Amino acid sequence: MKIGIYGGTFNPPHLGHMTSARLAMEMLGLDRLLFVPAAIPPHKALPEGSPSPEDRLAMTVIAADSLLLRDKVAVDDLELRREGKSFTVDTLRQFREEYPGDELWFLMGSDMLFSLPDWHLPEEICALAGLAAFARSEGDEPERMEVQAEQLRADYGARVTVLRLPEVVEVSSTRLRAQLAGGEGAEFLPPSVYGYILRMGLYGTHKDLRHLTDAELRACSLSMVYAKRHAHILGVEEEAVRLARRWGADEELARRAGILHDCTKYLELEQQLQICDEYGIVLDDLERISVKLLHSKTGAALARHLYGQPEEICQAIFWHTTGKADMTRLEKIIYLADYMEPNRDFPGVEELRKLCYEDLDAALQMGLEMSIEELRERGVPIHRNTQGALEWLLEHRKG
Ligand code: ATP
């Protein structure tokens, strides 16, 4: 197996790291890539006011997840768990022990390639792993890097590859930290990492979470869920706005409800129950044991209490999973957008999509009936509010 190791302080992890990691992975044909955040980097002090190691780890996990390669890419916190300075040689020794028969590649930007002779025990580093170096900026000349590679081969018997990545993102964490403090730099970060920074108020951002722009709110929401869910959330936002336009509902409310509707989707049952406790959400027996039902309640609670959203949005999130009797137009829109946004694919979805733009109540009825049918087939109990929504609609549409 070919394993890549990408070390750094990741303070914060940015698109330069992620783009180079993805491309290097392809070019080297890696089976696995491990990001390794350093505890105390030997070659530079962490600047004052840097986030805690836990926050750097969390940001690196979110950034790695944004590559959408979960079976291949992971974050290893071995340097954070180790005492003292994070010498690369110690890390590679540990990996060598863990993966005795595998091919190790240490990934690095050009700056690291040039400074390698000054590191602790460079010769041993070169014996433990191959070095894969790439440019950090357009100005980095591959010819100069090749000369350095040749020198490392001669001095230490290093196995070095200079990768000419087809894309370079010119950014450094140092520059980003300064930009973030001044309210800029989001475009150099995976949106979910930016959202985490905003939620935690890192790097001097200190935004009032109750008055975020759409882009900031979206980033916060994405930072709370696995990246595999991002396309769905963006799809619901897009579909909800379209439906609001079609049916004369408030597009901005629809957008924000779409953005936040699944923000607590991946919280564990225990965390969900804690939020319910904190905000006095009363649960019935079925809700108490089902994360799937709980996330709409807890999502609504965070929309209200953390993100300061208006009541219509919170209600639309609250009812988006079960539905209920006598729903508002916005509640119907979010329920249906969740059901048939562009990424959804199931038998009947095209028909449902069409109906959503012809007759909202007929579409809601169809959605509820399909949902009840599917739950029955899976032997899952049907929530009384879903049943109630359908009964109300049948009665109402008759009259
Ligand atoms: P700082 O500005 O704080 O020095 P940094 O942006 O260099 O941070 P690190 O976490 O220290 O980030 O870097 C980890 C690794 O990522 C190093 O090998 C570095 O060369 C590489 N790297 C950093 N930025 C880029 C970039 N824009 N493109 C490619 N590689 C990069």
Coordinates of C-alpha atoms and ligand atoms in Angstrom, one line a residue:
M1 CA 0.0 0.0 0.0
K2 CA 1.2 3.5 -0.8
I3 CA 0.6 5.9 2.1
G4 CA 1.0 9.7 2.0
I5 CA 1.7 11.7 5.1
Y6 CA 0.9 15.4 5.0
G7 CA 2.3 17.2 8.1
G8 CA 1.7 20.8 9.0
T9 CA 0.5 23.2 11.7
F10 CA -2.8 23.6 9.8
N11 CA -3.4 26.9 11.6
P12 CA -5.8 27.0 9.7
P13 CA -5.9 24.3 7.0
H14 CA -6.6 26.0 3.7
L15 CA -7.3 25.3 0.0
G16 CA -3.6 25.4 -0.7
H17 CA -3.2 22.3 1.5
M18 CA -6.3 20.6 0.2
T19 CA -5.7 21.2 -3.5
S20 CA -2.1 20.0 -3.3
A21 CA -3.1 17.0 -1.2
R22 CA -5.8 15.9 -3.7
L23 CA -3.6 16.4 -6.7
A24 CA -0.5 14.8 -5.1
M25 CA -2.6 11.9 -4.1
E26 CA -3.7 11.3 -7.8
M27 CA -0.2 11.8 -9.2
L28 CA 1.5 9.5 -6.7
G29 CA -1.4 7.0 -6.9
L30 CA -1.7 6.9 -3.1
D31 CA -4.0 4.4 -1.5
R32 CA -4.2 6.4 1.7
L33 CA -3.5 9.9 2.8
L34 CA -3.0 11.0 6.4
F35 CA -3.0 14.6 7.6
V36 CA -0.9 15.0 10.7
P37 CA -1.3 18.3 12.6
A38 CA 1.8 19.2 14.6
A39 CA 1.6 19.9 18.3
I40 CA 4.6 22.2 18.6
P41 CA 6.3 22.7 15.2
P42 CA 10.1 22.6 15.6
H43 CA 10.8 25.2 12.9
K44 CA 8.2 27.9 13.9
A45 CA 6.5 29.0 17.0
L46 CA 2.7 29.0 17.0
P47 CA 1.7 32.7 16.9
E48 CA 0.0 34.1 20.0
G49 CA -3.7 33.7 20.1
S50 CA -3.6 30.5 17.9
P51 CA -6.5 28.2 18.4
S52 CA -6.1 25.2 20.8
P53 CA -4.8 22.0 19.4
E54 CA -8.3 20.6 19.7
D55 CA -9.6 23.3 17.4
R56 CA -6.7 22.8 14.9
L57 CA -7.5 19.1 14.9
A58 CA -11.2 19.7 14.4
M59 CA -10.5 22.1 11.5
T60 CA -8.1 19.6 9.9
V61 CA -10.7 16.8 10.3
I62 CA -13.4 19.1 8.6
A63 CA -10.9 20.0 5.8
A64 CA -10.0 16.4 5.2
D65 CA -13.6 15.4 5.1
S66 CA -14.2 18.2 2.5
L67 CA -12.1 16.1 0.0
L68 CA -15.0 13.6 0.0
L69 CA -12.6 10.6 0.1
R70 CA -13.5 9.2 3.4
D71 CA -12.3 5.7 2.7
K72 CA -8.8 7.0 1.7
V73 CA -8.2 10.2 3.6
A74 CA -7.9 10.5 7.4
V75 CA -6.4 12.7 10.1
D76 CA -3.9 11.2 12.6
D77 CA -3.5 13.1 15.9
L78 CA -0.3 11.2 16.9
E79 CA 1.8 14.4 17.1
L80 CA -0.8 16.1 19.2
R81 CA -0.8 13.1 21.6
R82 CA 3.0 13.1 21.8
E83 CA 4.8 15.2 24.4
G84 CA 7.1 18.0 23.3
K85 CA 8.1 19.2 19.8
S86 CA 6.8 17.5 16.8
F87 CA 9.8 16.2 15.0
T88 CA 9.0 14.6 11.7
V89 CA 11.6 11.9 12.2
D90 CA 9.7 10.6 15.3
T91 CA 6.4 10.7 13.4
L92 CA 7.9 8.7 10.5
R93 CA 9.4 6.2 12.9
Q94 CA 6.0 5.6 14.4
F95 CA 4.4 5.2 11.0
R96 CA 7.1 2.9 9.8
E97 CA 6.4 0.7 12.9
E98 CA 2.7 0.8 12.2
Y99 CA 3.0 0.1 8.5
P100 CA 6.1 -2.0 8.2
G101 CA 5.6 -3.3 4.7
D102 CA 4.1 -0.2 3.1
E103 CA 5.5 2.5 0.9
L104 CA 5.6 5.9 2.8
W105 CA 5.6 9.3 1.1
F106 CA 6.1 12.5 3.0
L107 CA 4.3 15.3 1.2
M108 CA 5.6 18.9 1.4
G109 CA 5.5 22.3 -0.2
S110 CA 8.6 23.8 -1.7
D111 CA 9.5 25.8 1.4
M112 CA 9.9 22.5 3.3
L113 CA 11.9 20.9 0.6
F114 CA 14.5 23.8 0.8
S115 CA 14.6 23.8 4.6
L116 CA 14.9 20.0 5.0
P117 CA 18.7 19.9 5.6
D118 CA 18.0 22.0 8.8
W119 CA 15.5 19.6 10.2
H120 CA 16.3 17.2 13.0
L121 CA 17.9 14.0 11.5
P122 CA 17.3 14.7 7.8
E123 CA 19.1 11.6 6.8
E124 CA 16.9 9.3 8.8
I125 CA 13.8 11.1 7.5
C126 CA 15.0 10.3 4.0
A127 CA 15.6 6.7 4.9
L128 CA 12.1 6.3 6.4
A129 CA 10.0 7.8 3.6
G130 CA 10.1 9.1 0.1
L131 CA 9.7 12.9 -0.3
A132 CA 7.0 14.3 -2.6
A133 CA 7.5 18.0 -3.1
F134 CA 5.3 20.5 -4.9
A135 CA 5.2 24.2 -5.7
R136 CA 3.3 26.5 -3.3
S137 CA 3.2 29.5 -5.6
E138 CA 3.4 30.1 -9.4
G139 CA 6.8 31.7 -8.7
D140 CA 8.3 28.4 -7.4
E141 CA 10.5 27.2 -10.2
P142 CA 10.4 23.4 -10.7
E143 CA 14.0 23.6 -12.0
R144 CA 15.2 25.0 -8.7
M145 CA 13.3 22.4 -6.8
E146 CA 14.9 19.7 -9.0
V147 CA 18.3 21.0 -8.1
Q148 CA 17.5 20.8 -4.4
A149 CA 16.0 17.3 -4.9
E150 CA 19.3 16.2 -6.6
Q151 CA 21.3 17.6 -3.6
L152 CA 19.1 15.6 -1.1
R153 CA 19.6 12.5 -3.2
A154 CA 23.4 13.0 -3.1
D155 CA 23.6 14.0 0.6
Y156 CA 21.2 11.6 2.2
G157 CA 20.3 9.0 -0.5
A158 CA 16.8 10.5 -0.5
R159 CA 14.0 9.2 -2.7
V160 CA 12.6 12.5 -3.9
T161 CA 9.9 13.3 -6.5
V162 CA 9.1 16.9 -7.6
L163 CA 5.5 16.9 -8.5
R164 CA 4.3 19.5 -11.1
L165 CA 0.8 20.0 -9.8
P166 CA -1.5 21.3 -12.5
E167 CA -3.0 23.8 -10.0
V168 CA -1.5 25.9 -7.3
V169 CA -3.4 27.9 -4.7
E170 CA -1.3 30.8 -3.6
V171 CA -2.1 31.1 0.1
S172 CA -0.4 30.6 3.4
S173 CA -1.9 30.2 6.9
T174 CA 0.0 33.3 8.0
R175 CA -1.6 35.5 5.4
L176 CA -5.0 33.9 6.1
R177 CA -4.8 34.6 9.8
A178 CA -4.3 38.3 9.1
Q179 CA -7.1 38.4 6.5
L180 CA -9.6 36.6 8.7
A181 CA -9.0 39.1 11.5
G182 CA -10.0 41.8 9.0
G183 CA -13.1 40.0 7.8
E184 CA -11.6 38.6 4.6
G185 CA -10.0 35.3 3.3
A186 CA -13.1 33.0 3.2
E187 CA -12.4 32.2 -0.4
F188 CA -9.2 30.4 0.5
L189 CA -10.8 28.0 2.9
P190 CA -13.2 25.1 2.5
P191 CA -16.5 26.7 3.4
S192 CA -17.0 24.2 6.3
V193 CA -13.6 25.2 7.8
Y194 CA -14.6 28.9 7.5
G195 CA -17.9 28.0 9.2
Y196 CA -16.1 26.3 12.1
I197 CA -13.9 29.4 12.5
L198 CA -16.9 31.7 12.7
R199 CA -18.8 29.4 15.1
M200 CA -15.8 29.3 17.4
G201 CA -14.8 32.9 16.9
L202 CA -11.2 32.0 16.0
Y203 CA -8.6 34.3 14.5
G204 CA -10.3 37.4 15.7
T205 CA -13.4 36.8 13.7
H206 CA -15.9 37.3 16.6
K207 CA -19.0 37.5 14.4
D208 CA -22.4 37.8 16.0
L209 CA -23.9 34.5 14.9
R210 CA -27.4 36.0 15.1
H211 CA -26.6 38.4 12.3
L212 CA -24.7 36.4 9.7
T213 CA -24.9 36.9 5.9
D214 CA -26.3 34.1 3.9
A215 CA -22.8 32.9 2.9
E216 CA -21.7 33.0 6.6
L217 CA -24.8 31.1 7.7
R218 CA -24.3 28.5 5.0
A219 CA -20.6 28.0 6.0
C220 CA -21.7 27.5 9.7
S221 CA -24.3 25.0 8.7
L222 CA -21.9 23.1 6.5
S223 CA -19.3 23.0 9.2
M224 CA -21.7 21.1 11.4
V225 CA -22.4 18.1 9.1
Y226 CA -20.3 15.6 7.1
A227 CA -19.3 16.8 3.6
K228 CA -21.3 14.0 2.0
R229 CA -24.4 15.9 3.2
H230 CA -23.3 19.3 1.7
A231 CA -24.7 18.7 -1.8
H232 CA -28.1 17.9 -0.3
I233 CA -28.2 21.0 1.9
L234 CA -27.2 23.2 -1.0
G235 CA -29.8 21.4 -3.2
V236 CA -32.6 22.1 -0.6
E237 CA -31.6 25.7 -0.4
E238 CA -31.8 26.1 -4.2
E239 CA -35.0 24.2 -4.5
A240 CA -36.7 26.0 -1.6
V241 CA -35.9 29.4 -3.2
R242 CA -37.3 28.2 -6.5
L243 CA -40.5 27.0 -4.9
A244 CA -40.8 30.2 -2.9
R245 CA -40.6 32.2 -6.1
R246 CA -43.2 30.0 -7.8
W247 CA -45.7 30.1 -4.9
G248 CA -45.1 33.7 -3.8
A249 CA -43.5 32.9 -0.5
D250 CA -40.5 34.9 1.0
E251 CA -37.4 33.7 -0.9
E252 CA -35.0 34.8 1.8
L253 CA -36.9 32.9 4.5
A254 CA -37.0 29.8 2.3
R255 CA -33.2 30.1 1.6
R256 CA -32.3 30.3 5.3
A257 CA -34.6 27.5 6.3
G258 CA -33.0 25.4 3.5
I259 CA -29.5 26.3 4.7
L260 CA -30.2 25.3 8.3
H261 CA -32.7 22.5 8.0
D262 CA -30.2 19.6 8.5
C263 CA -27.6 21.4 10.7
T264 CA -27.9 19.0 13.6
K265 CA -28.3 15.9 11.4
Y266 CA -25.1 14.2 12.6
L267 CA -25.3 14.9 16.3
E268 CA -25.4 11.8 18.4
L269 CA -28.7 10.9 20.2
E270 CA -27.2 12.1 23.5
Q271 CA -26.3 15.5 22.1
Q272 CA -29.7 15.8 20.5
L273 CA -31.4 15.1 23.8
Q274 CA -29.1 17.6 25.6
I275 CA -30.2 20.3 23.2
C276 CA -33.9 19.4 23.7
D277 CA -33.3 19.6 27.5
E278 CA -31.6 22.9 27.2
Y279 CA -34.3 24.5 25.1
G280 CA -37.3 22.8 26.8
I281 CA -38.3 20.8 23.7
V282 CA -41.0 18.3 24.8
L283 CA -40.6 14.9 23.1
D284 CA -43.0 12.0 22.6
D285 CA -41.9 8.4 22.9
L286 CA -41.0 7.9 19.3
E287 CA -39.0 11.1 19.1
R288 CA -37.0 10.2 22.2
I289 CA -35.4 7.2 20.4
S290 CA -35.0 8.5 16.9
V291 CA -32.2 10.8 15.8
K292 CA -33.9 11.1 12.5
L293 CA -37.0 12.7 14.1
L294 CA -35.0 14.6 16.6
H295 CA -32.7 16.5 14.2
S296 CA -35.6 18.7 13.0
K297 CA -36.5 19.7 16.5
T298 CA -32.9 20.5 17.5
G299 CA -32.2 22.1 14.2
A300 CA -35.1 24.5 14.8
A301 CA -33.8 25.2 18.3
L302 CA -30.3 26.2 17.1
A303 CA -31.9 28.2 14.2
R304 CA -33.8 30.2 16.9
H305 CA -31.4 30.4 19.8
L306 CA -27.9 30.2 18.2
Y307 CA -28.5 31.8 14.8
G308 CA -31.4 34.2 15.8
Q309 CA -33.7 33.2 12.9
P310 CA -37.3 34.3 12.7
E311 CA -40.1 32.1 13.9
E312 CA -41.3 31.1 10.4
I313 CA -37.9 29.6 9.6
C314 CA -37.7 27.7 12.9
Q315 CA -41.2 26.3 12.4
A316 CA -40.4 25.2 8.8
I317 CA -37.3 23.4 10.1
F318 CA -39.2 21.9 13.1
W319 CA -41.7 20.3 10.8
H320 CA -39.6 19.3 7.9
T321 CA -39.3 15.6 8.7
T322 CA -42.8 14.6 9.9
G323 CA -45.0 17.4 8.5
K324 CA -48.2 18.2 10.5
A325 CA -51.8 19.2 10.0
D326 CA -52.4 22.6 8.5
M327 CA -48.9 23.5 7.4
T328 CA -47.9 27.0 6.3
R329 CA -46.7 27.6 2.8
L330 CA -43.1 27.9 3.9
E331 CA -43.4 24.6 5.9
K332 CA -44.7 22.9 2.8
I333 CA -41.9 24.3 0.7
I334 CA -39.2 23.1 3.0
Y335 CA -40.8 19.6 3.4
L336 CA -41.0 19.2 -0.4
A337 CA -37.7 20.8 -1.2
D338 CA -36.1 18.3 1.2
Y339 CA -38.0 15.5 -0.6
M340 CA -37.2 16.2 -4.2
E341 CA -34.2 18.6 -4.4
P342 CA -32.0 18.0 -7.5
N343 CA -29.8 15.4 -5.9
R344 CA -32.7 13.1 -4.9
D345 CA -33.2 10.1 -7.1
F346 CA -35.9 7.6 -6.5
P347 CA -38.8 6.2 -8.6
G348 CA -41.5 8.8 -8.9
V349 CA -39.2 11.8 -8.1
E350 CA -39.7 13.4 -11.5
E351 CA -43.5 13.2 -11.2
L352 CA -43.3 14.7 -7.7
R353 CA -41.0 17.5 -8.9
K354 CA -43.5 18.4 -11.7
L355 CA -46.4 18.4 -9.3
C356 CA -44.6 20.7 -6.8
Y357 CA -44.7 23.5 -9.4
E358 CA -48.3 22.8 -10.5
D359 CA -50.2 22.1 -7.3
L360 CA -48.3 22.5 -3.9
D361 CA -51.0 20.6 -1.9
A362 CA -51.3 17.8 -4.3
A363 CA -47.5 17.5 -4.2
L364 CA -47.5 17.5 -0.4
Q365 CA -50.1 14.7 -0.4
M366 CA -48.0 12.7 -2.8
G367 CA -44.9 13.3 -0.7
L368 CA -46.6 12.3 2.5
E369 CA -48.2 9.1 0.9
M370 CA -44.8 8.1 -0.6
S371 CA -43.1 8.7 2.8
I372 CA -45.7 6.6 4.7
E373 CA -45.5 3.8 2.2
E374 CA -41.8 3.7 2.4
L375 CA -41.8 3.7 6.2
R376 CA -44.4 0.9 6.2
E377 CA -42.2 -1.2 3.9
R378 CA -39.2 -0.7 6.2
G379 CA -41.3 -1.6 9.2
V380 CA -40.6 1.8 10.8
P381 CA -43.4 3.3 13.0
I382 CA -45.1 6.3 11.4
H383 CA -45.2 9.5 13.5
R384 CA -48.7 10.7 14.3
N385 CA -47.9 14.1 12.9
T386 CA -47.2 12.6 9.5
Q387 CA -50.5 10.7 9.6
G388 CA -52.2 13.9 10.9
A389 CA -50.7 15.9 8.0
L390 CA -52.1 13.5 5.4
E391 CA -55.5 13.3 7.1
W392 CA -55.8 17.1 7.3
L393 CA -54.8 17.5 3.7
L394 CA -57.3 14.9 2.4
E395 CA -60.1 16.6 4.3
H396 CA -59.0 20.0 3.3
R397 CA -58.5 19.2 -0.4
K398 CA -62.0 17.5 -0.6
G399 CA -63.6 20.8 0.6
Ligands
ATP1 P1 2.2 29.3 7.9 O1 1.8 30.4 7.0 O2 1.7 29.4 9.3 O3 3.7 29.0 7.8 P2 1.5 27.3 6.0 O4 0.4 27.9 5.1 O5 2.8 27.1 5.4 O6 1.5 28.0 7.4 P3 1.6 24.7 7.2 O7 0.5 24.0 7.9 O8 2.7 25.1 8.0 O9 0.9 25.9 6.4 O10 2.1 23.8 6.0 C1 2.0 22.4 6.0 C2 2.5 21.9 4.6 O11 1.7 22.4 3.6 C3 3.9 22.3 4.3 O12 4.6 21.3 3.6 C4 3.7 23.5 3.3 O13 4.8 23.6 2.4 C5 2.5 23.1 2.6 N1 1.7 24.2 2.1 C6 1.3 25.2 2.7 N2 0.6 26.1 1.9 C7 0.6 25.5 0.7 C8 0.1 25.9 -0.6 N3 -0.6 27.1 -0.7 N4 0.2 25.0 -1.6 C9 0.9 23.9 -1.4 N5 1.4 23.5 -0.3 C10 1.3 24.3 0.8

